[in-house]
Structures are given as C-alpha cells and as structure tokens.
mmCIF file with all atom_site columns, C-alpha atoms in Angstrom:
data_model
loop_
_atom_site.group_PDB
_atom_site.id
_atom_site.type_symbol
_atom_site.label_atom_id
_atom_site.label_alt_id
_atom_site.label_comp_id
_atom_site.label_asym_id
_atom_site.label_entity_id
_atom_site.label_seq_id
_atom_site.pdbx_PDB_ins_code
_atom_site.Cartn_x
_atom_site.Cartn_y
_atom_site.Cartn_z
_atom_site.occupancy
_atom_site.B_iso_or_equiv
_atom_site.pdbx_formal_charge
_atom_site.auth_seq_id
_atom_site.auth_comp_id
_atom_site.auth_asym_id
_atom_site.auth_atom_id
_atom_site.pdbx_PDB_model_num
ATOM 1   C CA . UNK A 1 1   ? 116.245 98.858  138.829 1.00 51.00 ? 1   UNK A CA 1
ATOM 2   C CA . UNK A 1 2   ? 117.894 100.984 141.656 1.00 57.00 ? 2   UNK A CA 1
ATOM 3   C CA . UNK A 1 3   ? 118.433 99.453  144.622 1.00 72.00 ? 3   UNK A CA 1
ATOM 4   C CA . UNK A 1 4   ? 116.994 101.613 147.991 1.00 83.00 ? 4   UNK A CA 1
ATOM 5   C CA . UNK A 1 5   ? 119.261 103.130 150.325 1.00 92.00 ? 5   UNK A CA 1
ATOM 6   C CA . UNK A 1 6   ? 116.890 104.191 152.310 1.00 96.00 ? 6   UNK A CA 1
ATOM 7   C CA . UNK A 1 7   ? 115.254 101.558 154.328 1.00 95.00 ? 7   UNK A CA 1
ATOM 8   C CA . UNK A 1 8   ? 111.420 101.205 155.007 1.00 94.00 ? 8   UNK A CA 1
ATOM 9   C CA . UNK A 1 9   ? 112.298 101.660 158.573 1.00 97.00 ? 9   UNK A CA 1
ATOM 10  C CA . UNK A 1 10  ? 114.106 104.909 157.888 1.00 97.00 ? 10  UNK A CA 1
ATOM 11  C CA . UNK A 1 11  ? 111.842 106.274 155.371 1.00 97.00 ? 11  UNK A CA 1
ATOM 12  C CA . UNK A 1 12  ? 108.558 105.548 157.365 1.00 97.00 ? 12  UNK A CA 1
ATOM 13  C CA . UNK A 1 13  ? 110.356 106.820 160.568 1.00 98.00 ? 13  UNK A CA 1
ATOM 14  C CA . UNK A 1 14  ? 111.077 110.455 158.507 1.00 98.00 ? 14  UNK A CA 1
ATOM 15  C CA . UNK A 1 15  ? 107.491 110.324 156.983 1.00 97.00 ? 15  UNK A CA 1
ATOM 16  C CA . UNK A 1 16  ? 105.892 110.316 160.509 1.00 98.00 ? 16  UNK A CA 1
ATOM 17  C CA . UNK A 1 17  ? 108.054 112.881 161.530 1.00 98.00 ? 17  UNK A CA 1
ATOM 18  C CA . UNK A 1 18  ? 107.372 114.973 158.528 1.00 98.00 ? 18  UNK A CA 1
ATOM 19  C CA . UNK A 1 19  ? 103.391 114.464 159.372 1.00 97.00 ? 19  UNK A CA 1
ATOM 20  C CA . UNK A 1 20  ? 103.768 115.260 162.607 1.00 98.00 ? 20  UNK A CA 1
ATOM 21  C CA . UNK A 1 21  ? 105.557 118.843 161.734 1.00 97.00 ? 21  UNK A CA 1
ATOM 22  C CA . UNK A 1 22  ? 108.603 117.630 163.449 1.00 97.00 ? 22  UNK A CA 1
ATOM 23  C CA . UNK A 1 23  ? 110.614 116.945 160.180 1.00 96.00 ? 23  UNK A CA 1
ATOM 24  C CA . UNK A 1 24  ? 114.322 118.804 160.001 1.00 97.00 ? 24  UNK A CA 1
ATOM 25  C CA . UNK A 1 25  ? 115.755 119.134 156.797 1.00 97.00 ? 25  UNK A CA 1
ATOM 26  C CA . UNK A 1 26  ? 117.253 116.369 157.058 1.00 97.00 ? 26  UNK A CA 1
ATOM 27  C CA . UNK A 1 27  ? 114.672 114.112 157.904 1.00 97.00 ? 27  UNK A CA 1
ATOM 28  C CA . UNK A 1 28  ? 112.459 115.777 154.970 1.00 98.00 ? 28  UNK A CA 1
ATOM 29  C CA . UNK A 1 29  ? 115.181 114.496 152.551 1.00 98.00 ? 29  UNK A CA 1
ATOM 30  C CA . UNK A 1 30  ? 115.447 111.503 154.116 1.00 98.00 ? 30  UNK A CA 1
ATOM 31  C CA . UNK A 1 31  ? 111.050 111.142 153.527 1.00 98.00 ? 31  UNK A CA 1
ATOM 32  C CA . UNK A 1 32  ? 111.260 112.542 149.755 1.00 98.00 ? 32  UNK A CA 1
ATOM 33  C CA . UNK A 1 33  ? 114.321 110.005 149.056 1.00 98.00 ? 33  UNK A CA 1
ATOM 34  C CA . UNK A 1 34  ? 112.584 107.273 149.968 1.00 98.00 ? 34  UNK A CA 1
ATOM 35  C CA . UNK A 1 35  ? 109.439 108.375 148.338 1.00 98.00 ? 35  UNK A CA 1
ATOM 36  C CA . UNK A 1 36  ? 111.392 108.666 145.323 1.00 98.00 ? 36  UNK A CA 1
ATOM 37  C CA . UNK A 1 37  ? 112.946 105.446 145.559 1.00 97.00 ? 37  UNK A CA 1
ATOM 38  C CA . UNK A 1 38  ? 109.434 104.057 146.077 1.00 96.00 ? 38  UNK A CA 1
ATOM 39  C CA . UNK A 1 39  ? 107.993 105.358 142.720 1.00 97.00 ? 39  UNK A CA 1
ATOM 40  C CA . UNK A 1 40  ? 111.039 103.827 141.108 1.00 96.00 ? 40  UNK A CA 1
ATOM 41  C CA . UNK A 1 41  ? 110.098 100.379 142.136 1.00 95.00 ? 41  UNK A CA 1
ATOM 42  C CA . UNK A 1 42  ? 106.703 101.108 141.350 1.00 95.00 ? 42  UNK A CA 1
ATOM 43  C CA . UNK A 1 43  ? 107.206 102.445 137.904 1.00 96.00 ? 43  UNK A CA 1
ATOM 44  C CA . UNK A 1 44  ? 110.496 101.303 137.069 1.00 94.00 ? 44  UNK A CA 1
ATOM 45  C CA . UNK A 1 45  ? 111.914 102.840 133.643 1.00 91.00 ? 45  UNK A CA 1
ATOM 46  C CA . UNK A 1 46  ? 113.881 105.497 132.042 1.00 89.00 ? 46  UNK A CA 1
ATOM 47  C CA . UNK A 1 47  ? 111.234 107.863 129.853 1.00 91.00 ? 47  UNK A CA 1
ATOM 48  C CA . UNK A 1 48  ? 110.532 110.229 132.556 1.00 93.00 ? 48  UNK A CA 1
ATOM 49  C CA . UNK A 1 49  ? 112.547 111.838 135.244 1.00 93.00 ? 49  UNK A CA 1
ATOM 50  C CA . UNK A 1 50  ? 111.371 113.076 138.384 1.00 97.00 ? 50  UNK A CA 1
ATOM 51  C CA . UNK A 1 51  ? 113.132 115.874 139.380 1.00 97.00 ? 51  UNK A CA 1
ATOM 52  C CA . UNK A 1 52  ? 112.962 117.287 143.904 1.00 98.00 ? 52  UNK A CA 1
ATOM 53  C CA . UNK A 1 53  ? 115.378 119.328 144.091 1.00 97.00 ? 53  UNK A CA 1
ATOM 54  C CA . UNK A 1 54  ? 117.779 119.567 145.949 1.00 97.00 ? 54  UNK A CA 1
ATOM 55  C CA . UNK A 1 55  ? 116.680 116.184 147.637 1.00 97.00 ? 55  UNK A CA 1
ATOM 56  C CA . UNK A 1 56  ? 116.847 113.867 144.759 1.00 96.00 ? 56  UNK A CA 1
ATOM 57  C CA . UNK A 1 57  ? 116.054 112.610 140.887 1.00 96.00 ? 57  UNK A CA 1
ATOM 58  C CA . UNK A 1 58  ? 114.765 109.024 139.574 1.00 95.00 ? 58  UNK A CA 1
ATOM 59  C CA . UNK A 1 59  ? 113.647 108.247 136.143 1.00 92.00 ? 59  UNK A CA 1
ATOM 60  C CA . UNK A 1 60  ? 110.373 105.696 135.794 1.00 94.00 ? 60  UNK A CA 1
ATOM 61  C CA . UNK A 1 61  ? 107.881 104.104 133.350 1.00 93.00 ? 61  UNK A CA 1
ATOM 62  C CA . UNK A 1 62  ? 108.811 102.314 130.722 1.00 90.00 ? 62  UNK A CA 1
ATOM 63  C CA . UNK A 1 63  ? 109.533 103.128 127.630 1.00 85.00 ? 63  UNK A CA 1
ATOM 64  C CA . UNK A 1 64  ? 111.937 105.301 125.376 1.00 75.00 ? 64  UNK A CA 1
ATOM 65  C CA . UNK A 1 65  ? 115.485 105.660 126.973 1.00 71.00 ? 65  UNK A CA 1
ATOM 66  C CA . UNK A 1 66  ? 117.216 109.130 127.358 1.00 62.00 ? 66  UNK A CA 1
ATOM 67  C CA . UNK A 1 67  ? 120.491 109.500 127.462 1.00 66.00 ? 67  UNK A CA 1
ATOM 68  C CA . UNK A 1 68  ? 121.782 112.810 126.874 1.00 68.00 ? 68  UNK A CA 1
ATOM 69  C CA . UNK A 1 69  ? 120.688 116.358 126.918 1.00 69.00 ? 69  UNK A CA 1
ATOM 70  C CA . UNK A 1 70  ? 117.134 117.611 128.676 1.00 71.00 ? 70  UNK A CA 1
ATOM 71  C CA . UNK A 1 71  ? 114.709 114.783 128.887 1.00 74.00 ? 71  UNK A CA 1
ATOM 72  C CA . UNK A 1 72  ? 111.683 114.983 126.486 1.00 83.00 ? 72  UNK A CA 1
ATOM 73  C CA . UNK A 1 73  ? 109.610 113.697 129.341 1.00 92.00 ? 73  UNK A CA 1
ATOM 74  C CA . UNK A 1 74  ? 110.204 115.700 132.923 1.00 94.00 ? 74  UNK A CA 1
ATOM 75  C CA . UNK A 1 75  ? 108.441 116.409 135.939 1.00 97.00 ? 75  UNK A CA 1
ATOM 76  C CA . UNK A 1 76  ? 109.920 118.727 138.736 1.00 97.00 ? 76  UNK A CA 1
ATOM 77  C CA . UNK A 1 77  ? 108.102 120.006 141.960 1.00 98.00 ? 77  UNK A CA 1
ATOM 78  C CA . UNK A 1 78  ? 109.109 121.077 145.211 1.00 98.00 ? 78  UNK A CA 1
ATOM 79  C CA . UNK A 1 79  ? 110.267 118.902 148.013 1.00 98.00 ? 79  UNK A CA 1
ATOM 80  C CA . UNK A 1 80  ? 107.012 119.651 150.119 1.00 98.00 ? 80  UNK A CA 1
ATOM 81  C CA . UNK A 1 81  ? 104.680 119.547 147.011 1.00 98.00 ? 81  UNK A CA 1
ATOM 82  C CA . UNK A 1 82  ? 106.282 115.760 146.469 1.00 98.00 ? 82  UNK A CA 1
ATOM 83  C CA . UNK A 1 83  ? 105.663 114.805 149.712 1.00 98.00 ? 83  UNK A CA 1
ATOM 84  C CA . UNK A 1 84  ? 101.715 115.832 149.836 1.00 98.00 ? 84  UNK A CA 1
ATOM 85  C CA . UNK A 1 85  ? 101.429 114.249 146.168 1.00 98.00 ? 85  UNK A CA 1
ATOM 86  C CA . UNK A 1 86  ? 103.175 110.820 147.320 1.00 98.00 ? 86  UNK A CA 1
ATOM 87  C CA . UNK A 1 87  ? 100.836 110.793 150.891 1.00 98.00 ? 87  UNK A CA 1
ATOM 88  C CA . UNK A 1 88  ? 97.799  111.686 148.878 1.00 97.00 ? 88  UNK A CA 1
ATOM 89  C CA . UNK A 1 89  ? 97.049  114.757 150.447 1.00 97.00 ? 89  UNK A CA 1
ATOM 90  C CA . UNK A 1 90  ? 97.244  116.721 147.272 1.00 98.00 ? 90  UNK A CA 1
ATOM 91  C CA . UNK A 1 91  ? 96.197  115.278 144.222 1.00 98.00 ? 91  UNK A CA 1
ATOM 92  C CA . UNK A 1 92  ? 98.147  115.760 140.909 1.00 98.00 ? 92  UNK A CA 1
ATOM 93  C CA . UNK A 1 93  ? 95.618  117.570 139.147 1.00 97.00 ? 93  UNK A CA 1
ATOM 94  C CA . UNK A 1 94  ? 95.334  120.366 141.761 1.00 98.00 ? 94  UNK A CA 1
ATOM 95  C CA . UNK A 1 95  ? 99.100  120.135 141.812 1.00 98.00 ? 95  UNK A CA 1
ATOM 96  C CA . UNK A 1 96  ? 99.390  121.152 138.111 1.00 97.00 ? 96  UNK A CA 1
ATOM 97  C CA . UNK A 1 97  ? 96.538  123.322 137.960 1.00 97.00 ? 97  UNK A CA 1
ATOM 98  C CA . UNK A 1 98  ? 98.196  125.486 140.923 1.00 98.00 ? 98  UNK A CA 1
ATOM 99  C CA . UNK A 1 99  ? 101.549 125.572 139.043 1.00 98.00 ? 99  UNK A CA 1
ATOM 100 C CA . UNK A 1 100 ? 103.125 123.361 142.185 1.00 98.00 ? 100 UNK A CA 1
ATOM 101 C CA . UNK A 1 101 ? 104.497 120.940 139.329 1.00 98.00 ? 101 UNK A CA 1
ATOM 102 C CA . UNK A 1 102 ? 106.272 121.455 136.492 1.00 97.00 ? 102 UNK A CA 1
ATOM 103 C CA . UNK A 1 103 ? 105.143 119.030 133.932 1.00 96.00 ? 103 UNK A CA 1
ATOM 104 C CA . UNK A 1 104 ? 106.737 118.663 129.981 1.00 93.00 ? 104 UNK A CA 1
ATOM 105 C CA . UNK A 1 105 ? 106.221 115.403 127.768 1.00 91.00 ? 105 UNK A CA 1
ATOM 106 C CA . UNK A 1 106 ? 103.384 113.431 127.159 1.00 89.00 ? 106 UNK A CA 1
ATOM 107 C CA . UNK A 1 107 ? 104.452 111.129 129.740 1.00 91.00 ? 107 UNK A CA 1
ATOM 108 C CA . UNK A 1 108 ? 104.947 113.215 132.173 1.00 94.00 ? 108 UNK A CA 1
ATOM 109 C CA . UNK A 1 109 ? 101.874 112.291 133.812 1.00 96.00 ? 109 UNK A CA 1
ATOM 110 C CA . UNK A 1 110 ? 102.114 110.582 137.505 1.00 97.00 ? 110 UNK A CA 1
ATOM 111 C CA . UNK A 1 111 ? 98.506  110.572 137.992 1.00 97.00 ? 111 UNK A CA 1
ATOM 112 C CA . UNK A 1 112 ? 97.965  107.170 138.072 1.00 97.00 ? 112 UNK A CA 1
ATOM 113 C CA . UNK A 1 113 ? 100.995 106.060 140.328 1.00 97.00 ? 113 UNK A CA 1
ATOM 114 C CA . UNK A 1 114 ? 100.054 108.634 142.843 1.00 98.00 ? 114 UNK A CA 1
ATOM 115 C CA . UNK A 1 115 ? 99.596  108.833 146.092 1.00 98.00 ? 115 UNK A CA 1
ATOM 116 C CA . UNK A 1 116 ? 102.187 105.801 147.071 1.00 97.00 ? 116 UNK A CA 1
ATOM 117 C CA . UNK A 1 117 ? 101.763 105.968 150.544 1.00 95.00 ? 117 UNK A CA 1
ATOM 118 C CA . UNK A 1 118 ? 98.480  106.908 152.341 1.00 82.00 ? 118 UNK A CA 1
#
C-alpha cells in the first residue's frame, strides 16, 4: 500500500476550499491527490488504475497485477468530475452515462467505493 503524502489536515483543508469555490489550482490538486490517495487505502490493489490527469494516478482493487503496457482495467475522468464523484455530488452512473468518465475493463467499475467523502 502507498503511503499518503497528503495529510488529512491538508487534504480536508483543500476540499473545503474547493467547496467553497475558493480552490486555486493548486489547492484542487492538492483535494484530488488526497482523494486519490484515499481510494487507495480504501481499495487497495493493482487491477485498475485511476487515471486525473494532470493531478495524479493510483491503481486499486484487488486482483490481477499489470505490469506493462495499457492496463486492461482503466478509468480516467477529469479533475473536477473526480472531485464531485469522490464528495458524492455526482454519482458514477450519471458520470458514465454523460461521457464525464472514461471507463474500459470489467473492473473498471468504482460504483461501489464511491462517494469517499460526503
């Protein structure tokens, strides 16, 4: 498992400002890190990878291991997309069905370890 580098302090400190509509880039990068890092505790594993560009990349859940090449099982979305799927105020299905997130494999479902933070 990865350890954070973004402390709780830090990444609830850029999610406020983020909800408030006071978030800089940096402090949005700072909130989709640590949102990131938070679904990699969660859902620790290597068989899919979560891609936000450019703010960041984890792989979770459990199961085959990729090593090289494209994984089979990969989910990419926006960094503002992430951030209203992790704080539950969009949920994955709309996500998907409004083409917000890019999802290949048949694990690349985060249904069920979304929203992390409410």
């Amino acid at each position: 498992m990865a350890r954070r580098r973004i402390s709780r302090v830090q990444g609830e400190a850029a999610l406020a400002s983020w909800r408030a509509g006071e978030a800089d880039r940096a402090s949005a990068i700072r909130a989709v890190r640590y949102l990131l890092e938070e679904l990699g505790e969660r859902a620790p594993g290597n068989a899919v990878e979560v891609r936000v560009p450019p703010a960041g990349v984890v792989q979770v859940i459990d199961g085959p291991r990729h090593t090289r090449g494209t994984p089979p099982n990969v989910v990419e979305t926006s960094m503002e997309t992430w951030l209203r799927l992790a704080t539950g105020e969009t949920a994955w299905a709309d996500a998907v069905a409004a083409g917000e997130v890019s999802a290949s494999g048949l694990r690349a479902d985060l249904s069920d370890l979304l929203p992390l933070v409410r």
